[in-house]
Amino acid sequence: MRPAHRIATLALATLAWFTGSAGAGQQVYDGTEAEALKCAAFYAYTAQVFESHGMMSAETGEEARLVASFILLRHVGGTEAQRNAAYRKTLDGMSPSDWALVENAAGQLAGCRERFLTP
């Protein structure tokens, strides 16, 4: 498991008491929930890549991972296990050495913030 996955999973585990623990049946996400999953992954992914290259502090990276957790908890349905599985699957396709993807993910953050973090 890559460091971004471990850290993001740990952040989700610290907030898991909000959701309780139910079964881990497969959940299919589409529409707004799929968009929220992608946005959460973008936050954690860009934080990990930027931190690993000295472009972001550990504290700021942790804040980004907490934002990812908030988006998942607030905007993605299903059980904790279902959300975590979908989140990990989304992150799996994001290579830290693919700078075009890094730039694209970073460019999506403003839209993600507007869509999922503003009242």
PDB file of N, CA and C in Angstrom, residues 37-98:
ATOM      1  N   LEU A  37     -16.031  10.960  -4.592  1.00  0.00           N
ATOM      2  CA  LEU A  37     -14.921  10.014  -4.422  1.00  0.00           C
ATOM      3  C   LEU A  37     -13.675  10.510  -5.140  1.00  0.00           C
ATOM      4  N   LYS A  38     -13.865  10.970  -6.354  1.00  0.00           N
ATOM      5  CA  LYS A  38     -12.731  11.459  -7.143  1.00  0.00           C
ATOM      6  C   LYS A  38     -12.122  12.705  -6.500  1.00  0.00           C
ATOM      7  N   CYS A  39     -12.962  13.609  -6.025  1.00  0.00           N
ATOM      8  CA  CYS A  39     -12.456  14.819  -5.373  1.00  0.00           C
ATOM      9  C   CYS A  39     -11.684  14.479  -4.101  1.00  0.00           C
ATOM     10  N   ALA A  40     -12.210  13.563  -3.305  1.00  0.00           N
ATOM     11  CA  ALA A  40     -11.503  13.150  -2.091  1.00  0.00           C
ATOM     12  C   ALA A  40     -10.144  12.568  -2.458  1.00  0.00           C
ATOM     13  N   ALA A  41     -10.120  11.745  -3.486  1.00  0.00           N
ATOM     14  CA  ALA A  41      -8.856  11.156  -3.928  1.00  0.00           C
ATOM     15  C   ALA A  41      -7.900  12.236  -4.428  1.00  0.00           C
ATOM     16  N   PHE A  42      -8.407  13.235  -5.144  1.00  0.00           N
ATOM     17  CA  PHE A  42      -7.554  14.325  -5.617  1.00  0.00           C
ATOM     18  C   PHE A  42      -6.891  15.054  -4.451  1.00  0.00           C
ATOM     19  N   TYR A  43      -7.652  15.320  -3.395  1.00  0.00           N
ATOM     20  CA  TYR A  43      -7.075  16.003  -2.232  1.00  0.00           C
ATOM     21  C   TYR A  43      -5.944  15.187  -1.616  1.00  0.00           C
ATOM     22  N   ALA A  44      -6.193  13.916  -1.348  1.00  0.00           N
ATOM     23  CA  ALA A  44      -5.171  13.075  -0.717  1.00  0.00           C
ATOM     24  C   ALA A  44      -3.983  12.849  -1.649  1.00  0.00           C
ATOM     25  N   TYR A  45      -4.261  12.624  -2.912  1.00  0.00           N
ATOM     26  CA  TYR A  45      -3.228  12.341  -3.902  1.00  0.00           C
ATOM     27  C   TYR A  45      -2.285  13.531  -4.092  1.00  0.00           C
ATOM     28  N   THR A  46      -2.848  14.708  -4.320  1.00  0.00           N
ATOM     29  CA  THR A  46      -1.979  15.870  -4.519  1.00  0.00           C
ATOM     30  C   THR A  46      -1.193  16.182  -3.252  1.00  0.00           C
ATOM     31  N   ALA A  47      -1.816  16.013  -2.095  1.00  0.00           N
ATOM     32  CA  ALA A  47      -1.088  16.252  -0.842  1.00  0.00           C
ATOM     33  C   ALA A  47       0.111  15.326  -0.733  1.00  0.00           C
ATOM     34  N   GLN A  48      -0.087  14.042  -1.011  1.00  0.00           N
ATOM     35  CA  GLN A  48       1.014  13.082  -0.897  1.00  0.00           C
ATOM     36  C   GLN A  48       2.132  13.397  -1.881  1.00  0.00           C
ATOM     37  N   VAL A  49       1.778  13.683  -3.123  1.00  0.00           N
ATOM     38  CA  VAL A  49       2.796  13.974  -4.131  1.00  0.00           C
ATOM     39  C   VAL A  49       3.539  15.262  -3.778  1.00  0.00           C
ATOM     40  N   PHE A  50       2.809  16.309  -3.420  1.00  0.00           N
ATOM     41  CA  PHE A  50       3.455  17.576  -3.084  1.00  0.00           C
ATOM     42  C   PHE A  50       4.337  17.444  -1.845  1.00  0.00           C
ATOM     43  N   GLU A  51       3.863  16.729  -0.832  1.00  0.00           N
ATOM     44  CA  GLU A  51       4.683  16.506   0.364  1.00  0.00           C
ATOM     45  C   GLU A  51       5.962  15.763   0.018  1.00  0.00           C
ATOM     46  N   SER A  52       5.843  14.722  -0.777  1.00  0.00           N
ATOM     47  CA  SER A  52       7.012  13.894  -1.091  1.00  0.00           C
ATOM     48  C   SER A  52       8.058  14.651  -1.905  1.00  0.00           C
ATOM     49  N   HIS A  53       7.671  15.742  -2.531  1.00  0.00           N
ATOM     50  CA  HIS A  53       8.607  16.565  -3.300  1.00  0.00           C
ATOM     51  C   HIS A  53       8.943  17.879  -2.588  1.00  0.00           C
ATOM     52  N   GLY A  54       8.581  17.990  -1.317  1.00  0.00           N
ATOM     53  CA  GLY A  54       8.907  19.180  -0.538  1.00  0.00           C
ATOM     54  C   GLY A  54       8.124  20.415  -0.933  1.00  0.00           C
ATOM     55  N   MET A  55       7.008  20.234  -1.601  1.00  0.00           N
ATOM     56  CA  MET A  55       6.209  21.360  -2.075  1.00  0.00           C
ATOM     57  C   MET A  55       5.058  21.695  -1.138  1.00  0.00           C
ATOM     58  N   MET A  56       4.902  20.905  -0.064  1.00  0.00           N
ATOM     59  CA  MET A  56       3.820  21.097   0.895  1.00  0.00           C
ATOM     60  C   MET A  56       4.303  20.570   2.239  1.00  0.00           C
ATOM     61  N   SER A  57       3.929  21.263   3.306  1.00  0.00           N
ATOM     62  CA  SER A  57       4.309  20.805   4.646  1.00  0.00           C
ATOM     63  C   SER A  57       3.471  19.595   5.050  1.00  0.00           C
ATOM     64  N   ALA A  58       3.957  18.850   6.014  1.00  0.00           N
ATOM     65  CA  ALA A  58       3.215  17.694   6.531  1.00  0.00           C
ATOM     66  C   ALA A  58       1.887  18.137   7.140  1.00  0.00           C
ATOM     67  N   GLU A  59       1.883  19.292   7.796  1.00  0.00           N
ATOM     68  CA  GLU A  59       0.655  19.792   8.418  1.00  0.00           C
ATOM     69  C   GLU A  59      -0.406  20.108   7.366  1.00  0.00           C
ATOM     70  N   THR A  60       0.007  20.755   6.296  1.00  0.00           N
ATOM     71  CA  THR A  60      -0.932  21.079   5.226  1.00  0.00           C
ATOM     72  C   THR A  60      -1.419  19.805   4.543  1.00  0.00           C
ATOM     73  N   GLY A  61      -0.512  18.853   4.386  1.00  0.00           N
ATOM     74  CA  GLY A  61      -0.900  17.566   3.811  1.00  0.00           C
ATOM     75  C   GLY A  61      -1.935  16.858   4.664  1.00  0.00           C
ATOM     76  N   GLU A  62      -1.749  16.904   5.979  1.00  0.00           N
ATOM     77  CA  GLU A  62      -2.714  16.275   6.881  1.00  0.00           C
ATOM     78  C   GLU A  62      -4.072  16.967   6.780  1.00  0.00           C
ATOM     79  N   GLU A  63      -4.068  18.284   6.660  1.00  0.00           N
ATOM     80  CA  GLU A  63      -5.329  19.010   6.479  1.00  0.00           C
ATOM     81  C   GLU A  63      -6.035  18.556   5.200  1.00  0.00           C
ATOM     82  N   ALA A  64      -5.274  18.372   4.134  1.00  0.00           N
ATOM     83  CA  ALA A  64      -5.866  17.923   2.872  1.00  0.00           C
ATOM     84  C   ALA A  64      -6.468  16.527   3.021  1.00  0.00           C
ATOM     85  N   ARG A  65      -5.794  15.649   3.750  1.00  0.00           N
ATOM     86  CA  ARG A  65      -6.333  14.302   3.961  1.00  0.00           C
ATOM     87  C   ARG A  65      -7.587  14.332   4.835  1.00  0.00           C
ATOM     88  N   LEU A  66      -7.640  15.256   5.779  1.00  0.00           N
ATOM     89  CA  LEU A  66      -8.856  15.405   6.582  1.00  0.00           C
ATOM     90  C   LEU A  66     -10.008  15.937   5.729  1.00  0.00           C
ATOM     91  N   VAL A  67      -9.698  16.837   4.808  1.00  0.00           N
ATOM     92  CA  VAL A  67     -10.715  17.326   3.866  1.00  0.00           C
ATOM     93  C   VAL A  67     -11.242  16.154   3.034  1.00  0.00           C
ATOM     94  N   ALA A  68     -10.329  15.294   2.582  1.00  0.00           N
ATOM     95  CA  ALA A  68     -10.745  14.111   1.820  1.00  0.00           C
ATOM     96  C   ALA A  68     -11.691  13.251   2.650  1.00  0.00           C
ATOM     97  N   SER A  69     -11.352  13.051   3.911  1.00  0.00           N
ATOM     98  CA  SER A  69     -12.203  12.255   4.803  1.00  0.00           C
ATOM     99  C   SER A  69     -13.573  12.897   4.971  1.00  0.00           C
ATOM    100  N   PHE A  70     -13.590  14.212   5.136  1.00  0.00           N
ATOM    101  CA  PHE A  70     -14.854  14.936   5.288  1.00  0.00           C
ATOM    102  C   PHE A  70     -15.737  14.753   4.053  1.00  0.00           C
ATOM    103  N   ILE A  71     -15.144  14.898   2.879  1.00  0.00           N
ATOM    104  CA  ILE A  71     -15.908  14.737   1.639  1.00  0.00           C
ATOM    105  C   ILE A  71     -16.510  13.335   1.572  1.00  0.00           C
ATOM    106  N   LEU A  72     -15.708  12.335   1.897  1.00  0.00           N
ATOM    107  CA  LEU A  72     -16.212  10.960   1.853  1.00  0.00           C
ATOM    108  C   LEU A  72     -17.355  10.747   2.835  1.00  0.00           C
ATOM    109  N   LEU A  73     -17.170  11.219   4.054  1.00  0.00           N
ATOM    110  CA  LEU A  73     -18.190  11.000   5.080  1.00  0.00           C
ATOM    111  C   LEU A  73     -19.479  11.753   4.791  1.00  0.00           C
ATOM    112  N   ARG A  74     -19.355  12.924   4.216  1.00  0.00           N
ATOM    113  CA  ARG A  74     -20.526  13.774   4.009  1.00  0.00           C
ATOM    114  C   ARG A  74     -21.247  13.527   2.685  1.00  0.00           C
ATOM    115  N   HIS A  75     -20.500  13.098   1.667  1.00  0.00           N
ATOM    116  CA  HIS A  75     -21.077  13.071   0.322  1.00  0.00           C
ATOM    117  C   HIS A  75     -21.099  11.701  -0.353  1.00  0.00           C
ATOM    118  N   VAL A  76     -20.581  10.678   0.314  1.00  0.00           N
ATOM    119  CA  VAL A  76     -20.557   9.342  -0.281  1.00  0.00           C
ATOM    120  C   VAL A  76     -21.305   8.388   0.641  1.00  0.00           C
ATOM    121  N   GLY A  77     -22.333   7.747   0.099  1.00  0.00           N
ATOM    122  CA  GLY A  77     -23.137   6.827   0.898  1.00  0.00           C
ATOM    123  C   GLY A  77     -22.484   5.469   1.056  1.00  0.00           C
ATOM    124  N   GLY A  78     -23.199   4.582   1.715  1.00  0.00           N
ATOM    125  CA  GLY A  78     -22.695   3.235   1.941  1.00  0.00           C
ATOM    126  C   GLY A  78     -22.013   3.124   3.288  1.00  0.00           C
ATOM    127  N   THR A  79     -21.512   1.956   3.558  1.00  0.00           N
ATOM    128  CA  THR A  79     -20.827   1.720   4.825  1.00  0.00           C
ATOM    129  C   THR A  79     -19.405   2.263   4.757  1.00  0.00           C
ATOM    130  N   GLU A  80     -18.771   2.327   5.899  1.00  0.00           N
ATOM    131  CA  GLU A  80     -17.370   2.748   5.951  1.00  0.00           C
ATOM    132  C   GLU A  80     -16.511   1.853   5.060  1.00  0.00           C
ATOM    133  N   ALA A  81     -16.719   0.556   5.148  1.00  0.00           N
ATOM    134  CA  ALA A  81     -15.930  -0.387   4.348  1.00  0.00           C
ATOM    135  C   ALA A  81     -16.170  -0.178   2.855  1.00  0.00           C
ATOM    136  N   GLN A  82     -17.412   0.082   2.462  1.00  0.00           N
ATOM    137  CA  GLN A  82     -17.716   0.323   1.053  1.00  0.00           C
ATOM    138  C   GLN A  82     -17.055   1.603   0.555  1.00  0.00           C
ATOM    139  N   ARG A  83     -17.147   2.671   1.355  1.00  0.00           N
ATOM    140  CA  ARG A  83     -16.499   3.933   0.969  1.00  0.00           C
ATOM    141  C   ARG A  83     -14.991   3.754   0.863  1.00  0.00           C
ATOM    142  N   ASN A  84     -14.388   3.096   1.859  1.00  0.00           N
ATOM    143  CA  ASN A  84     -12.936   2.897   1.849  1.00  0.00           C
ATOM    144  C   ASN A  84     -12.495   2.087   0.641  1.00  0.00           C
ATOM    145  N   ALA A  85     -13.246   1.040   0.301  1.00  0.00           N
ATOM    146  CA  ALA A  85     -12.894   0.212  -0.852  1.00  0.00           C
ATOM    147  C   ALA A  85     -12.957   1.029  -2.142  1.00  0.00           C
ATOM    148  N   ALA A  86     -14.008   1.811  -2.303  1.00  0.00           N
ATOM    149  CA  ALA A  86     -14.142   2.637  -3.504  1.00  0.00           C
ATOM    150  C   ALA A  86     -13.061   3.713  -3.549  1.00  0.00           C
ATOM    151  N   TYR A  87     -12.750   4.289  -2.403  1.00  0.00           N
ATOM    152  CA  TYR A  87     -11.712   5.319  -2.303  1.00  0.00           C
ATOM    153  C   TYR A  87     -10.348   4.740  -2.671  1.00  0.00           C
ATOM    154  N   ARG A  88     -10.017   3.573  -2.111  1.00  0.00           N
ATOM    155  CA  ARG A  88      -8.736   2.928  -2.429  1.00  0.00           C
ATOM    156  C   ARG A  88      -8.660   2.592  -3.912  1.00  0.00           C
ATOM    157  N   LYS A  89      -9.763   2.128  -4.478  1.00  0.00           N
ATOM    158  CA  LYS A  89      -9.779   1.801  -5.906  1.00  0.00           C
ATOM    159  C   LYS A  89      -9.534   3.055  -6.744  1.00  0.00           C
ATOM    160  N   THR A  90     -10.119   4.160  -6.346  1.00  0.00           N
ATOM    161  CA  THR A  90      -9.905   5.427  -7.051  1.00  0.00           C
ATOM    162  C   THR A  90      -8.445   5.852  -6.953  1.00  0.00           C
ATOM    163  N   LEU A  91      -7.863   5.749  -5.762  1.00  0.00           N
ATOM    164  CA  LEU A  91      -6.462   6.125  -5.577  1.00  0.00           C
ATOM    165  C   LEU A  91      -5.504   5.209  -6.332  1.00  0.00           C
ATOM    166  N   ASP A  92      -5.859   3.941  -6.475  1.00  0.00           N
ATOM    167  CA  ASP A  92      -4.974   2.980  -7.138  1.00  0.00           C
ATOM    168  C   ASP A  92      -4.598   3.404  -8.550  1.00  0.00           C
ATOM    169  N   GLY A  93      -5.465   4.118  -9.220  1.00  0.00           N
ATOM    170  CA  GLY A  93      -5.179   4.536 -10.582  1.00  0.00           C
ATOM    171  C   GLY A  93      -4.358   5.813 -10.686  1.00  0.00           C
ATOM    172  N   MET A  94      -3.918   6.349  -9.555  1.00  0.00           N
ATOM    173  CA  MET A  94      -3.215   7.634  -9.553  1.00  0.00           C
ATOM    174  C   MET A  94      -1.737   7.436  -9.228  1.00  0.00           C
ATOM    175  N   SER A  95      -0.910   7.476 -10.265  1.00  0.00           N
ATOM    176  CA  SER A  95       0.527   7.283 -10.096  1.00  0.00           C
ATOM    177  C   SER A  95       1.200   8.589  -9.683  1.00  0.00           C
ATOM    178  N   PRO A  96       2.026   8.564  -8.610  1.00  0.00           N
ATOM    179  CA  PRO A  96       2.706   9.786  -8.183  1.00  0.00           C
ATOM    180  C   PRO A  96       3.771  10.257  -9.166  1.00  0.00           C
ATOM    181  N   SER A  97       4.114   9.437 -10.147  1.00  0.00           N
ATOM    182  CA  SER A  97       5.119   9.852 -11.123  1.00  0.00           C
ATOM    183  C   SER A  97       4.495  10.373 -12.416  1.00  0.00           C
ATOM    184  N   ASP A  98       3.184  10.404 -12.492  1.00  0.00           N
ATOM    185  CA  ASP A  98       2.475  10.905 -13.670  1.00  0.00           C
ATOM    186  C   ASP A  98       2.167  12.386 -13.450  1.00  0.00           C
TER     187      ASP A  98
END
